[in-house]
Amino acid sequence: MSNFKNIAIIGGGPAGLRAAEVAASAGAAVTLYDAKRSVGRKFLVAGKSGLNLTNDADFDAFVSRYSGDSAFWRSCLAGFDATAMREWAAGLGVDTFVASGGKVFPVMKKAAPLLRRWVERLRGLGVRFAVNHRWTGIDAGLRVHFEAQPSAQHDAVILALGGASWPDTGSDGGWVPLLEKHGIRIAPLRSANCGWEVAWTDETRAAVQGLPLHNLRVRAGDTTTHGELMLTRYGIEGTCIYQLGRALRAMPAPALTIDFKPTFTVEKLVAKMESARRNFLAEARLRWKLPEPACTILAQFHGPFSDAETLARTVKECRIPLTQPRPIAEAISSAGGVCWSELDDALTLRKLPGVFCCGEMLDWEAPTGGFLLQGCFATGGWAARSACVD
Ligand SMILES: Cc1cc2nc3c(=O)[nH]c(=O)nc-3n(C[C@H](O)[C@H](O)[C@H](O)COP(=O)(O)OP(=O)(O)OC[C@H]3O[C@@H](n4cnc5c(N)ncnc54)[C@H](O)[C@@H]3O)c2cc1C
């Protein structure tokens, strides 16, 4: 790698910080610009739920969680995999552990100490932090421009500007028109890993809001997942629906199909009804241990029920129409971003040679469970290595 490059990294989230670490370790002179007063704000927000750094899934299963170019992901994640992530945290004095679903967390379950030590390490590597620098554009000659700050000339520029969720943290998607101006195609930024709205009746809303549903099999189109859902005043949240986001967005009429009793067959459920001849939902609550909120939902969308078999079939396949995803500002991440066709394998923008992209601003998505941060770190390091040798 060249020791003489003067590299600008724009965006100080995990992707940009990792790019800075890799480039500075390779001997480049690195300036990291961010629009906010401090870096890593969304990383700190992620810390509020324990900072799920990565996932212990085996490598093939891991790679399958990413949308986009799977051959690229295979190489990129092989360059910085879950083991590398855990070693990286350990190198900053932060041990990790594996929780349910293979999720990997720092033992202290916080982001602030890790971020503090990371920034200290970067300063030690000579990275210059230029905060309060809102990037406003770039020339083909690699001159970068900022709002109310002098422009700067660099040998390579790595963009790590994030998606558009939680805009208060700095990732507001304001970069989209700045790249579109250069003819670069951007897939629209949309809510991913987010709740969806349901047209509850007032009675249903009052009865179900704030209640969880456990041990479900949940399907959207051809995609099925297992787990929990959380019922809210506006609709449905939770890991299961986050995992189905991509499938839901592809459906002309988005809907979840829930199996409330995945371990029972229709026949077994009907047999348990024995002599019941009426009040089937009330009987199901007792005989099938069907949770109260499930009964309320069944009643709103499919009731009333006049026989046990129809109810059993509906309990195994309850369709709930969804009206729309929650706004992107509330989502955990965003789908969409710089189209893969605009990038070469080095993550260089074909229309702006010398400019690289990484992190959530690329057109990919992955479910929660540690895959998002891993993708940001892996692409950040990848772009930095490319920028150093380019
Ligand atoms: C509530 C919540 C919880 C989460 N929990 C987890 C989790 O546990 N595990 C996980 O894997 N992921 C989690 N994520 C997702 C993860 O935090 C993001 O995927 C990740 O932060 C994206 O990293 P990034 O570096 O691409 O972008 P960001 O972290 O969004 O950083 C982008 C940076 O670019 C800067 N910027 C933007 N525009 C400009 C501009 N014009 N000029 C200069 N700077 C600019 C911003 O200020 C920001 O600092 C969570 C997200 C949220 C919202």
PDB file of C-alpha atoms in Angstrom, residues 39-212:
ATOM      1  CA  VAL A  39     -18.514  11.176  15.506  1.00  0.00           C
ATOM      2  CA  GLY A  40     -20.288   7.848  16.026  1.00  0.00           C
ATOM      3  CA  ARG A  41     -23.657   9.195  17.128  1.00  0.00           C
ATOM      4  CA  LYS A  42     -25.705   6.354  15.671  1.00  0.00           C
ATOM      5  CA  PHE A  43     -23.180   3.860  17.051  1.00  0.00           C
ATOM      6  CA  LEU A  44     -23.951   5.330  20.482  1.00  0.00           C
ATOM      7  CA  VAL A  45     -27.692   4.962  19.825  1.00  0.00           C
ATOM      8  CA  ALA A  46     -27.091   1.307  18.897  1.00  0.00           C
ATOM      9  CA  GLY A  47     -25.383   0.983  22.279  1.00  0.00           C
ATOM     10  CA  LYS A  48     -28.655   1.771  24.039  1.00  0.00           C
ATOM     11  CA  SER A  49     -29.921  -1.695  23.099  1.00  0.00           C
ATOM     12  CA  GLY A  50     -26.625  -3.340  24.089  1.00  0.00           C
ATOM     13  CA  LEU A  51     -24.618  -2.887  20.843  1.00  0.00           C
ATOM     14  CA  ASN A  52     -25.099  -6.078  18.896  1.00  0.00           C
ATOM     15  CA  LEU A  53     -21.684  -5.994  17.193  1.00  0.00           C
ATOM     16  CA  THR A  54     -21.889  -9.104  15.045  1.00  0.00           C
ATOM     17  CA  ASN A  55     -23.336 -12.610  14.886  1.00  0.00           C
ATOM     18  CA  ASP A  56     -21.952 -16.052  15.556  1.00  0.00           C
ATOM     19  CA  ALA A  57     -23.742 -17.644  12.552  1.00  0.00           C
ATOM     20  CA  ASP A  58     -21.591 -19.881  10.331  1.00  0.00           C
ATOM     21  CA  PHE A  59     -20.055 -18.050   7.396  1.00  0.00           C
ATOM     22  CA  ASP A  60     -22.448 -19.220   4.646  1.00  0.00           C
ATOM     23  CA  ALA A  61     -25.513 -18.406   6.747  1.00  0.00           C
ATOM     24  CA  PHE A  62     -23.897 -15.074   7.643  1.00  0.00           C
ATOM     25  CA  VAL A  63     -23.323 -14.075   4.010  1.00  0.00           C
ATOM     26  CA  SER A  64     -26.895 -15.094   3.068  1.00  0.00           C
ATOM     27  CA  ARG A  65     -28.299 -12.345   5.300  1.00  0.00           C
ATOM     28  CA  TYR A  66     -27.088  -9.545   2.984  1.00  0.00           C
ATOM     29  CA  SER A  67     -28.975  -8.249  -0.049  1.00  0.00           C
ATOM     30  CA  GLY A  68     -27.026  -7.070  -3.082  1.00  0.00           C
ATOM     31  CA  ASP A  69     -24.049  -8.680  -4.787  1.00  0.00           C
ATOM     32  CA  SER A  70     -23.499 -11.956  -2.883  1.00  0.00           C
ATOM     33  CA  ALA A  71     -20.080 -12.627  -4.465  1.00  0.00           C
ATOM     34  CA  PHE A  72     -18.922  -9.212  -3.288  1.00  0.00           C
ATOM     35  CA  TRP A  73     -20.260  -9.829   0.221  1.00  0.00           C
ATOM     36  CA  ARG A  74     -18.533 -13.207   0.413  1.00  0.00           C
ATOM     37  CA  SER A  75     -15.131 -11.622  -0.323  1.00  0.00           C
ATOM     38  CA  CYS A  76     -15.737  -8.499   1.709  1.00  0.00           C
ATOM     39  CA  LEU A  77     -16.959 -10.335   4.826  1.00  0.00           C
ATOM     40  CA  ALA A  78     -14.156 -12.882   4.495  1.00  0.00           C
ATOM     41  CA  GLY A  79     -11.818  -9.881   4.768  1.00  0.00           C
ATOM     42  CA  PHE A  80     -13.398  -8.864   8.077  1.00  0.00           C
ATOM     43  CA  ASP A  81     -15.612 -11.558   9.581  1.00  0.00           C
ATOM     44  CA  ALA A  82     -17.294 -12.037  12.945  1.00  0.00           C
ATOM     45  CA  THR A  83     -14.096 -13.402  14.511  1.00  0.00           C
ATOM     46  CA  ALA A  84     -12.181 -10.363  13.267  1.00  0.00           C
ATOM     47  CA  MET A  85     -14.859  -8.102  14.763  1.00  0.00           C
ATOM     48  CA  ARG A  86     -14.553  -9.795  18.167  1.00  0.00           C
ATOM     49  CA  GLU A  87     -10.746  -9.586  18.002  1.00  0.00           C
ATOM     50  CA  TRP A  88     -11.013  -5.921  17.075  1.00  0.00           C
ATOM     51  CA  ALA A  89     -13.174  -5.228  20.157  1.00  0.00           C
ATOM     52  CA  ALA A  90     -10.810  -7.284  22.335  1.00  0.00           C
ATOM     53  CA  GLY A  91      -7.932  -5.186  20.976  1.00  0.00           C
ATOM     54  CA  LEU A  92      -9.684  -2.162  22.483  1.00  0.00           C
ATOM     55  CA  GLY A  93     -10.017  -3.989  25.808  1.00  0.00           C
ATOM     56  CA  VAL A  94     -13.676  -4.906  25.269  1.00  0.00           C
ATOM     57  CA  ASP A  95     -14.604  -8.581  25.643  1.00  0.00           C
ATOM     58  CA  THR A  96     -17.672  -9.936  23.892  1.00  0.00           C
ATOM     59  CA  PHE A  97     -20.133 -12.770  24.484  1.00  0.00           C
ATOM     60  CA  VAL A  98     -22.630 -14.711  22.366  1.00  0.00           C
ATOM     61  CA  ALA A  99     -26.285 -14.342  23.323  1.00  0.00           C
ATOM     62  CA  SER A 100     -29.435 -15.987  21.924  1.00  0.00           C
ATOM     63  CA  GLY A 101     -29.736 -16.112  18.144  1.00  0.00           C
ATOM     64  CA  GLY A 102     -25.925 -15.948  17.880  1.00  0.00           C
ATOM     65  CA  LYS A 103     -25.969 -12.220  18.641  1.00  0.00           C
ATOM     66  CA  VAL A 104     -22.587 -10.965  19.866  1.00  0.00           C
ATOM     67  CA  PHE A 105     -22.476  -8.125  22.422  1.00  0.00           C
ATOM     68  CA  PRO A 106     -19.717  -6.405  24.384  1.00  0.00           C
ATOM     69  CA  VAL A 107     -19.754  -7.721  27.951  1.00  0.00           C
ATOM     70  CA  MET A 108     -20.468  -4.186  29.232  1.00  0.00           C
ATOM     71  CA  LYS A 109     -23.363  -3.869  26.672  1.00  0.00           C
ATOM     72  CA  LYS A 110     -22.496  -0.231  25.966  1.00  0.00           C
ATOM     73  CA  ALA A 111     -21.047   1.634  23.002  1.00  0.00           C
ATOM     74  CA  ALA A 112     -19.550   4.713  24.713  1.00  0.00           C
ATOM     75  CA  PRO A 113     -16.394   3.108  26.206  1.00  0.00           C
ATOM     76  CA  LEU A 114     -15.678   1.293  22.949  1.00  0.00           C
ATOM     77  CA  LEU A 115     -16.154   4.459  20.862  1.00  0.00           C
ATOM     78  CA  ARG A 116     -13.958   6.486  23.234  1.00  0.00           C
ATOM     79  CA  ARG A 117     -11.105   4.002  22.999  1.00  0.00           C
ATOM     80  CA  TRP A 118     -11.553   3.670  19.238  1.00  0.00           C
ATOM     81  CA  VAL A 119     -11.282   7.424  18.691  1.00  0.00           C
ATOM     82  CA  GLU A 120      -8.205   7.511  20.969  1.00  0.00           C
ATOM     83  CA  ARG A 121      -6.610   4.770  18.876  1.00  0.00           C
ATOM     84  CA  LEU A 122      -7.369   6.705  15.670  1.00  0.00           C
ATOM     85  CA  ARG A 123      -5.834   9.881  17.076  1.00  0.00           C
ATOM     86  CA  GLY A 124      -2.785   7.795  18.004  1.00  0.00           C
ATOM     87  CA  LEU A 125      -2.593   6.657  14.364  1.00  0.00           C
ATOM     88  CA  GLY A 126      -2.540  10.318  13.296  1.00  0.00           C
ATOM     89  CA  VAL A 127      -6.139  10.602  12.053  1.00  0.00           C
ATOM     90  CA  ARG A 128      -7.206  14.247  11.994  1.00  0.00           C
ATOM     91  CA  PHE A 129     -10.838  14.833  13.000  1.00  0.00           C
ATOM     92  CA  ALA A 130     -12.623  17.716  11.264  1.00  0.00           C
ATOM     93  CA  VAL A 131     -16.069  17.846  12.887  1.00  0.00           C
ATOM     94  CA  ASN A 132     -18.699  20.495  12.066  1.00  0.00           C
ATOM     95  CA  HIS A 133     -17.803  19.947   8.414  1.00  0.00           C
ATOM     96  CA  ARG A 134     -20.931  19.360   6.325  1.00  0.00           C
ATOM     97  CA  TRP A 135     -19.864  17.996   2.948  1.00  0.00           C
ATOM     98  CA  THR A 136     -21.601  19.796   0.064  1.00  0.00           C
ATOM     99  CA  GLY A 137     -19.939  18.378  -3.025  1.00  0.00           C
ATOM    100  CA  ILE A 138     -16.879  17.158  -4.879  1.00  0.00           C
ATOM    101  CA  ASP A 139     -15.094  18.061  -8.111  1.00  0.00           C
ATOM    102  CA  ALA A 140     -13.785  15.476 -10.549  1.00  0.00           C
ATOM    103  CA  GLY A 141     -10.301  16.669  -9.455  1.00  0.00           C
ATOM    104  CA  LEU A 142     -11.047  15.377  -5.908  1.00  0.00           C
ATOM    105  CA  ARG A 143     -11.523  18.784  -4.314  1.00  0.00           C
ATOM    106  CA  VAL A 144     -14.105  18.437  -1.541  1.00  0.00           C
ATOM    107  CA  HIS A 145     -16.411  21.260  -0.478  1.00  0.00           C
ATOM    108  CA  PHE A 146     -18.056  21.998   2.856  1.00  0.00           C
ATOM    109  CA  GLU A 147     -20.738  24.315   4.150  1.00  0.00           C
ATOM    110  CA  ALA A 148     -19.116  27.451   5.653  1.00  0.00           C
ATOM    111  CA  GLN A 149     -15.654  25.822   5.727  1.00  0.00           C
ATOM    112  CA  PRO A 150     -12.736  25.976   3.279  1.00  0.00           C
ATOM    113  CA  SER A 151     -12.620  23.278   0.608  1.00  0.00           C
ATOM    114  CA  ALA A 152      -9.782  20.749   0.642  1.00  0.00           C
ATOM    115  CA  GLN A 153      -7.785  18.756  -1.900  1.00  0.00           C
ATOM    116  CA  HIS A 154      -7.213  15.019  -1.390  1.00  0.00           C
ATOM    117  CA  ASP A 155      -5.671  12.097  -3.301  1.00  0.00           C
ATOM    118  CA  ALA A 156      -8.662   9.851  -2.568  1.00  0.00           C
ATOM    119  CA  VAL A 157     -12.063  10.367  -0.937  1.00  0.00           C
ATOM    120  CA  ILE A 158     -14.066   7.749   0.963  1.00  0.00           C
ATOM    121  CA  LEU A 159     -17.739   8.554   1.437  1.00  0.00           C
ATOM    122  CA  ALA A 160     -19.328   6.914   4.504  1.00  0.00           C
ATOM    123  CA  LEU A 161     -22.421   9.082   4.845  1.00  0.00           C
ATOM    124  CA  GLY A 162     -24.882   6.509   6.227  1.00  0.00           C
ATOM    125  CA  GLY A 163     -28.556   5.983   5.358  1.00  0.00           C
ATOM    126  CA  ALA A 164     -31.493   8.143   6.414  1.00  0.00           C
ATOM    127  CA  SER A 165     -32.819   6.652   9.636  1.00  0.00           C
ATOM    128  CA  TRP A 166     -32.524   8.569  12.908  1.00  0.00           C
ATOM    129  CA  PRO A 167     -31.533  11.800  11.078  1.00  0.00           C
ATOM    130  CA  ASP A 168     -30.721  13.546  14.377  1.00  0.00           C
ATOM    131  CA  THR A 169     -27.610  11.375  14.549  1.00  0.00           C
ATOM    132  CA  GLY A 170     -26.353  13.013  11.317  1.00  0.00           C
ATOM    133  CA  SER A 171     -27.351  10.431   8.705  1.00  0.00           C
ATOM    134  CA  ASP A 172     -30.066  12.406   6.961  1.00  0.00           C
ATOM    135  CA  GLY A 173     -29.648  11.247   3.355  1.00  0.00           C
ATOM    136  CA  GLY A 174     -28.738  14.806   2.305  1.00  0.00           C
ATOM    137  CA  TRP A 175     -25.913  13.333   0.200  1.00  0.00           C
ATOM    138  CA  VAL A 176     -28.308  11.774  -2.336  1.00  0.00           C
ATOM    139  CA  PRO A 177     -28.736  14.841  -4.639  1.00  0.00           C
ATOM    140  CA  LEU A 178     -25.003  15.623  -4.310  1.00  0.00           C
ATOM    141  CA  LEU A 179     -24.138  12.312  -5.978  1.00  0.00           C
ATOM    142  CA  GLU A 180     -27.113  12.355  -8.358  1.00  0.00           C
ATOM    143  CA  LYS A 181     -25.661  15.586  -9.757  1.00  0.00           C
ATOM    144  CA  HIS A 182     -22.797  13.443 -11.113  1.00  0.00           C
ATOM    145  CA  GLY A 183     -25.257  11.081 -12.834  1.00  0.00           C
ATOM    146  CA  ILE A 184     -24.835   8.436 -10.110  1.00  0.00           C
ATOM    147  CA  ARG A 185     -27.948   6.297  -9.636  1.00  0.00           C
ATOM    148  CA  ILE A 186     -29.248   5.976  -6.092  1.00  0.00           C
ATOM    149  CA  ALA A 187     -31.969   3.469  -5.171  1.00  0.00           C
ATOM    150  CA  PRO A 188     -34.496   5.419  -3.051  1.00  0.00           C
ATOM    151  CA  LEU A 189     -33.754   5.260   0.686  1.00  0.00           C
ATOM    152  CA  ARG A 190     -36.588   3.410   2.443  1.00  0.00           C
ATOM    153  CA  SER A 191     -37.348   2.182   5.947  1.00  0.00           C
ATOM    154  CA  ALA A 192     -35.762  -1.192   6.737  1.00  0.00           C
ATOM    155  CA  ASN A 193     -35.809  -3.072  10.044  1.00  0.00           C
ATOM    156  CA  CYS A 194     -38.908  -1.133  10.993  1.00  0.00           C
ATOM    157  CA  GLY A 195     -42.432  -1.527  12.291  1.00  0.00           C
ATOM    158  CA  TRP A 196     -45.473  -1.630  10.000  1.00  0.00           C
ATOM    159  CA  GLU A 197     -48.845  -0.018  10.453  1.00  0.00           C
ATOM    160  CA  VAL A 198     -52.099  -1.958  10.800  1.00  0.00           C
ATOM    161  CA  ALA A 199     -55.626  -0.542  10.598  1.00  0.00           C
ATOM    162  CA  TRP A 200     -56.635  -1.693  14.082  1.00  0.00           C
ATOM    163  CA  THR A 201     -60.174  -0.835  15.149  1.00  0.00           C
ATOM    164  CA  ASP A 202     -60.311   1.325  18.284  1.00  0.00           C
ATOM    165  CA  GLU A 203     -61.347  -1.759  20.278  1.00  0.00           C
ATOM    166  CA  THR A 204     -58.459  -3.848  18.957  1.00  0.00           C
ATOM    167  CA  ARG A 205     -55.930  -1.051  19.554  1.00  0.00           C
ATOM    168  CA  ALA A 206     -57.052  -0.635  23.154  1.00  0.00           C
ATOM    169  CA  ALA A 207     -56.907  -4.387  23.758  1.00  0.00           C
ATOM    170  CA  VAL A 208     -53.553  -5.227  22.124  1.00  0.00           C
ATOM    171  CA  GLN A 209     -51.200  -2.226  22.327  1.00  0.00           C
ATOM    172  CA  GLY A 210     -48.046  -2.889  24.313  1.00  0.00           C
ATOM    173  CA  LEU A 211     -48.533  -6.669  24.312  1.00  0.00           C
ATOM    174  CA  PRO A 212     -46.063  -9.220  22.907  1.00  0.00           C
TER     175      PRO A 212
END
